[in-house]
CSV table of C-alpha atoms in Angstrom, one decimal:
chain,number,residue,atom,x,y,z
O,110,GLU,CA,-58.2,-96.4,224.7
O,111,PRO,CA,-60.5,-99.4,224.8
O,112,GLU,CA,-63.1,-99.4,227.5
O,113,VAL,CA,-65.9,-101.6,229.0
O,114,THR,CA,-69.3,-100.3,228.1
O,115,GLN,CA,-72.6,-100.9,230.0
O,116,THR,CA,-76.2,-100.4,229.1
O,117,PRO,CA,-78.6,-99.0,230.3
O,118,SER,CA,-77.0,-96.4,232.6
O,119,HIS,CA,-80.1,-96.4,234.8
O,120,GLN,CA,-82.9,-99.0,235.0
O,121,VAL,CA,-86.0,-98.6,237.0
O,122,THR,CA,-88.2,-101.7,237.6
O,123,GLN,CA,-91.0,-103.0,239.7
O,124,MET,CA,-90.3,-105.5,242.4
O,125,GLY,CA,-90.8,-109.1,241.0
O,126,GLN,CA,-89.9,-108.0,237.4
O,127,GLU,CA,-86.9,-109.4,235.5
O,128,VAL,CA,-84.1,-107.3,234.4
O,129,ILE,CA,-81.1,-107.8,232.1
O,130,LEU,CA,-78.1,-105.7,232.4
O,131,ARG,CA,-75.7,-105.6,229.5
O,132,CYS,CA,-71.9,-105.2,229.2
O,133,VAL,CA,-69.5,-105.1,226.4
O,134,PRO,CA,-66.1,-106.0,227.7
O,135,ILE,CA,-62.8,-104.9,226.2
O,136,SER,CA,-62.5,-106.9,222.9
O,137,ASN,CA,-59.4,-109.1,223.7
O,138,HIS,CA,-60.2,-109.7,227.3
O,139,LEU,CA,-61.1,-113.3,228.4
O,140,TYR,CA,-62.2,-112.9,232.0
O,141,PHE,CA,-65.4,-111.2,232.8
O,142,TYR,CA,-66.9,-110.1,236.1
O,143,TRP,CA,-70.1,-108.5,237.8
O,144,TYR,CA,-69.8,-106.6,240.9
O,145,ARG,CA,-72.4,-104.5,242.8
O,146,GLN,CA,-72.3,-101.6,245.1
O,147,ILE,CA,-75.3,-100.7,247.3
O,148,LEU,CA,-75.4,-97.0,248.1
O,149,GLY,CA,-73.0,-96.0,250.8
O,150,GLN,CA,-71.4,-99.5,250.9
O,151,LYS,CA,-68.4,-101.3,249.5
O,152,VAL,CA,-68.0,-102.9,246.0
O,153,GLU,CA,-69.0,-106.5,246.3
O,154,PHE,CA,-68.1,-109.4,244.0
O,155,LEU,CA,-71.0,-111.3,242.4
O,156,VAL,CA,-69.6,-113.6,239.7
O,157,SER,CA,-66.7,-114.4,237.4
O,158,PHE,CA,-66.9,-116.0,234.0
O,159,TYR,CA,-64.2,-117.5,231.8
O,160,ASN,CA,-64.3,-119.9,228.9
O,161,ASN,CA,-68.0,-119.7,228.7
O,162,GLU,CA,-68.7,-120.8,232.2
O,163,ILE,CA,-69.0,-119.4,235.7
O,164,SER,CA,-65.5,-119.7,237.4
O,165,GLU,CA,-66.5,-118.3,240.9
O,166,LYS,CA,-69.6,-116.9,242.4
O,167,SER,CA,-70.4,-115.2,245.7
O,168,GLU,CA,-73.2,-116.0,248.3
O,169,ILE,CA,-75.1,-113.1,246.9
O,170,PHE,CA,-75.3,-114.7,243.3
O,171,ASP,CA,-78.2,-117.0,244.2
O,172,ASP,CA,-80.7,-118.7,241.9
O,173,GLN,CA,-82.2,-115.4,241.0
O,174,PHE,CA,-79.1,-114.4,239.1
O,175,SER,CA,-77.6,-115.7,235.9
O,176,VAL,CA,-75.0,-114.6,233.4
O,177,GLU,CA,-74.6,-115.2,229.8
O,178,ARG,CA,-72.2,-114.4,227.0
O,179,PRO,CA,-74.8,-114.7,224.1
O,180,ASP,CA,-72.2,-113.7,221.4
O,181,GLY,CA,-68.6,-112.7,221.0
O,182,SER,CA,-69.1,-109.3,222.5
O,183,ASN,CA,-71.9,-109.0,225.1
O,184,PHE,CA,-71.9,-110.2,228.7
O,185,THR,CA,-75.2,-110.1,230.5
O,186,LEU,CA,-76.5,-110.3,234.0
O,187,LYS,CA,-80.1,-111.3,234.5
O,188,ILE,CA,-82.0,-111.0,237.7
O,189,ARG,CA,-85.2,-113.1,237.4
O,190,SER,CA,-87.4,-111.6,240.1
O,191,THR,CA,-86.0,-108.4,241.5
O,192,LYS,CA,-86.3,-107.4,245.2
O,193,LEU,CA,-86.1,-104.1,246.7
O,194,GLU,CA,-82.6,-105.0,248.1
O,195,ASP,CA,-81.3,-105.6,244.6
O,196,SER,CA,-81.3,-101.8,244.2
O,197,ALA,CA,-77.6,-100.9,243.6
O,198,MET,CA,-75.0,-99.9,241.0
O,199,TYR,CA,-74.0,-103.0,239.0
O,200,PHE,CA,-70.4,-102.8,237.6
O,201,CYS,CA,-69.1,-105.1,234.8
O,202,ALA,CA,-65.4,-105.7,234.6
O,203,SER,CA,-63.0,-107.5,232.3
O,204,ARG,CA,-59.4,-108.7,232.4
O,205,TYR,CA,-56.9,-109.9,229.8
O,206,ILE,CA,-55.5,-113.2,231.0
O,207,ALA,CA,-52.1,-113.7,229.4
O,208,GLY,CA,-49.3,-112.2,231.5
O,209,GLY,CA,-49.2,-108.6,232.7
O,210,PRO,CA,-50.7,-107.2,235.9
O,211,ASP,CA,-53.8,-108.8,237.4
O,212,THR,CA,-55.9,-105.8,236.5
O,213,GLN,CA,-59.6,-105.6,236.1
O,214,TYR,CA,-61.1,-102.7,234.1
O,215,PHE,CA,-64.5,-101.5,235.1
O,216,GLY,CA,-67.4,-100.3,233.1
O,217,PRO,CA,-69.3,-97.1,234.1
O,218,GLY,CA,-72.1,-99.1,235.8
O,219,THR,CA,-75.9,-99.6,235.6
O,220,ARG,CA,-77.9,-98.0,238.4
O,221,LEU,CA,-80.8,-100.4,239.2
O,222,THR,CA,-83.7,-99.0,241.2
O,223,VAL,CA,-86.3,-101.5,242.3
O,224,LEU,CA,-89.6,-100.0,243.4
L,213,ARG,CA,-62.2,-109.4,261.0
L,214,LYS,CA,-63.1,-107.6,257.8
L,215,GLU,CA,-61.3,-109.0,254.6
L,216,VAL,CA,-60.0,-105.6,253.8
L,217,GLU,CA,-60.1,-102.7,256.4
L,218,GLN,CA,-59.6,-99.1,255.7
L,219,ASP,CA,-60.3,-95.9,257.8
L,220,PRO,CA,-63.3,-94.5,256.2
L,221,GLY,CA,-62.3,-90.8,256.8
L,222,PRO,CA,-63.2,-88.2,255.5
L,223,PHE,CA,-59.6,-86.8,255.4
L,224,ASN,CA,-60.0,-83.1,254.8
L,225,VAL,CA,-56.6,-81.5,253.8
L,226,PRO,CA,-55.4,-78.2,252.2
L,227,GLU,CA,-54.1,-78.2,248.7
L,228,GLY,CA,-50.5,-79.0,248.6
L,229,ALA,CA,-50.6,-81.2,251.7
L,230,THR,CA,-49.2,-84.8,251.9
L,231,VAL,CA,-51.8,-87.4,253.0
L,232,ALA,CA,-51.4,-91.1,253.8
L,233,PHE,CA,-53.9,-93.9,253.7
L,234,ASN,CA,-53.5,-97.3,255.3
L,235,CYS,CA,-55.2,-100.6,254.7
L,236,THR,CA,-55.0,-104.0,256.2
L,237,TYR,CA,-56.1,-107.4,254.7
L,238,SER,CA,-56.8,-110.7,256.4
L,239,ASN,CA,-56.1,-113.3,253.8
L,240,SER,CA,-52.4,-114.0,253.8
L,241,ALA,CA,-52.8,-115.9,250.6
L,242,SER,CA,-53.5,-112.7,248.7
L,243,GLN,CA,-51.1,-112.1,245.8
L,244,SER,CA,-52.3,-108.9,244.0
L,245,PHE,CA,-52.8,-105.5,245.6
L,246,PHE,CA,-54.2,-102.3,244.1
L,247,TRP,CA,-55.4,-98.9,244.9
L,248,TYR,CA,-58.5,-97.9,243.0
L,249,ARG,CA,-60.0,-94.4,242.9
L,250,GLN,CA,-63.8,-93.8,243.0
L,251,ASP,CA,-65.5,-90.5,242.3
L,252,CYS,CA,-69.1,-90.1,243.5
L,253,ARG,CA,-71.4,-92.6,241.8
L,254,LYS,CA,-68.8,-93.6,239.3
L,255,GLU,CA,-66.9,-96.8,238.6
L,256,PRO,CA,-63.6,-97.7,240.4
L,257,LYS,CA,-60.7,-96.8,238.4
L,258,LEU,CA,-57.3,-98.3,238.7
L,259,LEU,CA,-54.8,-95.8,240.4
L,260,MET,CA,-51.9,-98.1,240.8
L,261,SER,CA,-51.0,-101.7,241.4
L,262,VAL,CA,-48.9,-102.2,244.6
L,263,TYR,CA,-45.6,-104.3,244.5
L,264,SER,CA,-43.6,-105.7,247.4
L,265,SER,CA,-40.7,-103.5,246.6
L,266,GLY,CA,-43.0,-100.4,246.7
L,267,ASN,CA,-43.7,-98.3,243.8
L,268,GLU,CA,-44.2,-94.7,242.8
L,269,ASP,CA,-46.2,-92.9,240.0
L,270,GLY,CA,-45.7,-89.2,240.1
L,271,ARG,CA,-47.1,-87.8,243.3
L,272,PHE,CA,-48.4,-91.2,244.3
L,273,THR,CA,-46.3,-93.8,246.3
L,274,ALA,CA,-47.7,-97.3,247.3
L,275,GLN,CA,-46.0,-99.6,249.8
L,276,LEU,CA,-46.8,-103.3,250.6
L,277,ASN,CA,-45.8,-105.1,253.8
L,278,ARG,CA,-46.7,-108.7,253.4
L,279,ALA,CA,-45.6,-109.8,256.9
L,280,SER,CA,-47.9,-107.2,258.5
L,281,GLN,CA,-50.6,-107.7,255.7
L,282,TYR,CA,-50.6,-104.0,255.4
L,283,ILE,CA,-50.8,-101.6,252.3
L,284,SER,CA,-50.3,-97.8,252.2
L,285,LEU,CA,-50.8,-95.0,249.7
L,286,LEU,CA,-49.0,-91.7,250.0
L,287,ILE,CA,-50.3,-88.7,248.0
L,288,ARG,CA,-47.8,-85.6,247.9
L,289,ASP,CA,-48.7,-82.2,246.9
L,290,SER,CA,-52.4,-83.0,246.8
L,291,LYS,CA,-54.6,-81.3,244.3
L,292,LEU,CA,-58.3,-80.3,244.3
L,293,SER,CA,-58.8,-83.0,241.7
L,294,ASP,CA,-57.5,-85.7,244.0
L,295,SER,CA,-60.8,-85.4,246.0
L,296,ALA,CA,-62.4,-88.9,245.8
L,297,THR,CA,-62.7,-92.2,247.6
L,298,TYR,CA,-59.6,-94.3,247.6
L,299,LEU,CA,-60.3,-98.0,247.6
L,300,CYS,CA,-57.8,-100.6,248.8
L,301,VAL,CA,-58.3,-103.8,246.8
L,302,VAL,CA,-56.7,-107.3,247.1
L,303,SER,CA,-57.0,-110.5,245.1
L,304,LEU,CA,-55.6,-114.0,245.2
L,305,GLY,CA,-54.4,-113.3,241.7
L,306,GLY,CA,-54.8,-115.3,238.5
L,307,GLY,CA,-58.0,-113.8,237.5
L,308,ASN,CA,-59.7,-114.3,240.9
L,309,LYS,CA,-62.2,-111.8,242.3
L,310,LEU,CA,-61.2,-108.4,243.7
L,311,THR,CA,-62.0,-107.8,247.3
L,312,PHE,CA,-62.6,-104.2,248.2
L,313,GLY,CA,-62.3,-102.2,251.3
L,314,THR,CA,-65.0,-99.7,252.2
L,315,GLY,CA,-62.7,-96.9,251.0
L,316,THR,CA,-61.2,-93.7,252.4
L,317,GLN,CA,-62.8,-90.4,251.5
L,318,LEU,CA,-60.4,-87.6,250.7
L,319,LYS,CA,-61.4,-84.0,250.4
L,320,VAL,CA,-58.8,-81.5,249.2
L,321,GLU,CA,-59.7,-78.0,250.0
L,322,LEU,CA,-58.4,-74.5,248.9
């Protein structure tokens, strides 16, 4: 069964450093998303991406964040200057657009720890 | 008012019990409704979509009441492996973002 993959599984970084989280969505999916979950809190939407542009973003997704689909398979989330409060699980998700249920499939996540 | 509200639990039940979770949502324009399951420190996994007519998948039954903006999940004959956090999730549909509740923790005990 096809699945969303994410690398790395755990990233430790110093405050102020840039990090890039990588995702490979399911191959025939066309909508891509990033969510995050701070430990003990709910899953929160960050950004959605369709047709090579951002379709929606949340208040969390400020100028420190960017997304990119550099090739036909990868989808990346960049945090330019990490803060302590960026420590969280970051989940990538993807969705196939044409018909069918409005279902998003999640990757296993990247645990980001900012020291 | 929270966008999606759930009782956080935990619900501690014996194996074989029937357990029900409830959820309310605030945006009446919501079109898609789901229950996801999340194991500790893992990704959310789709348990089932929820339809207006109600739907069943084995031991799991989901109901939606659009007028009351209320969603429910019933688990019959609970198993140890059902222990997880159950997330109520809504969306405006059409590829829009998912909005998650905080989740209800279920612990099934021997």
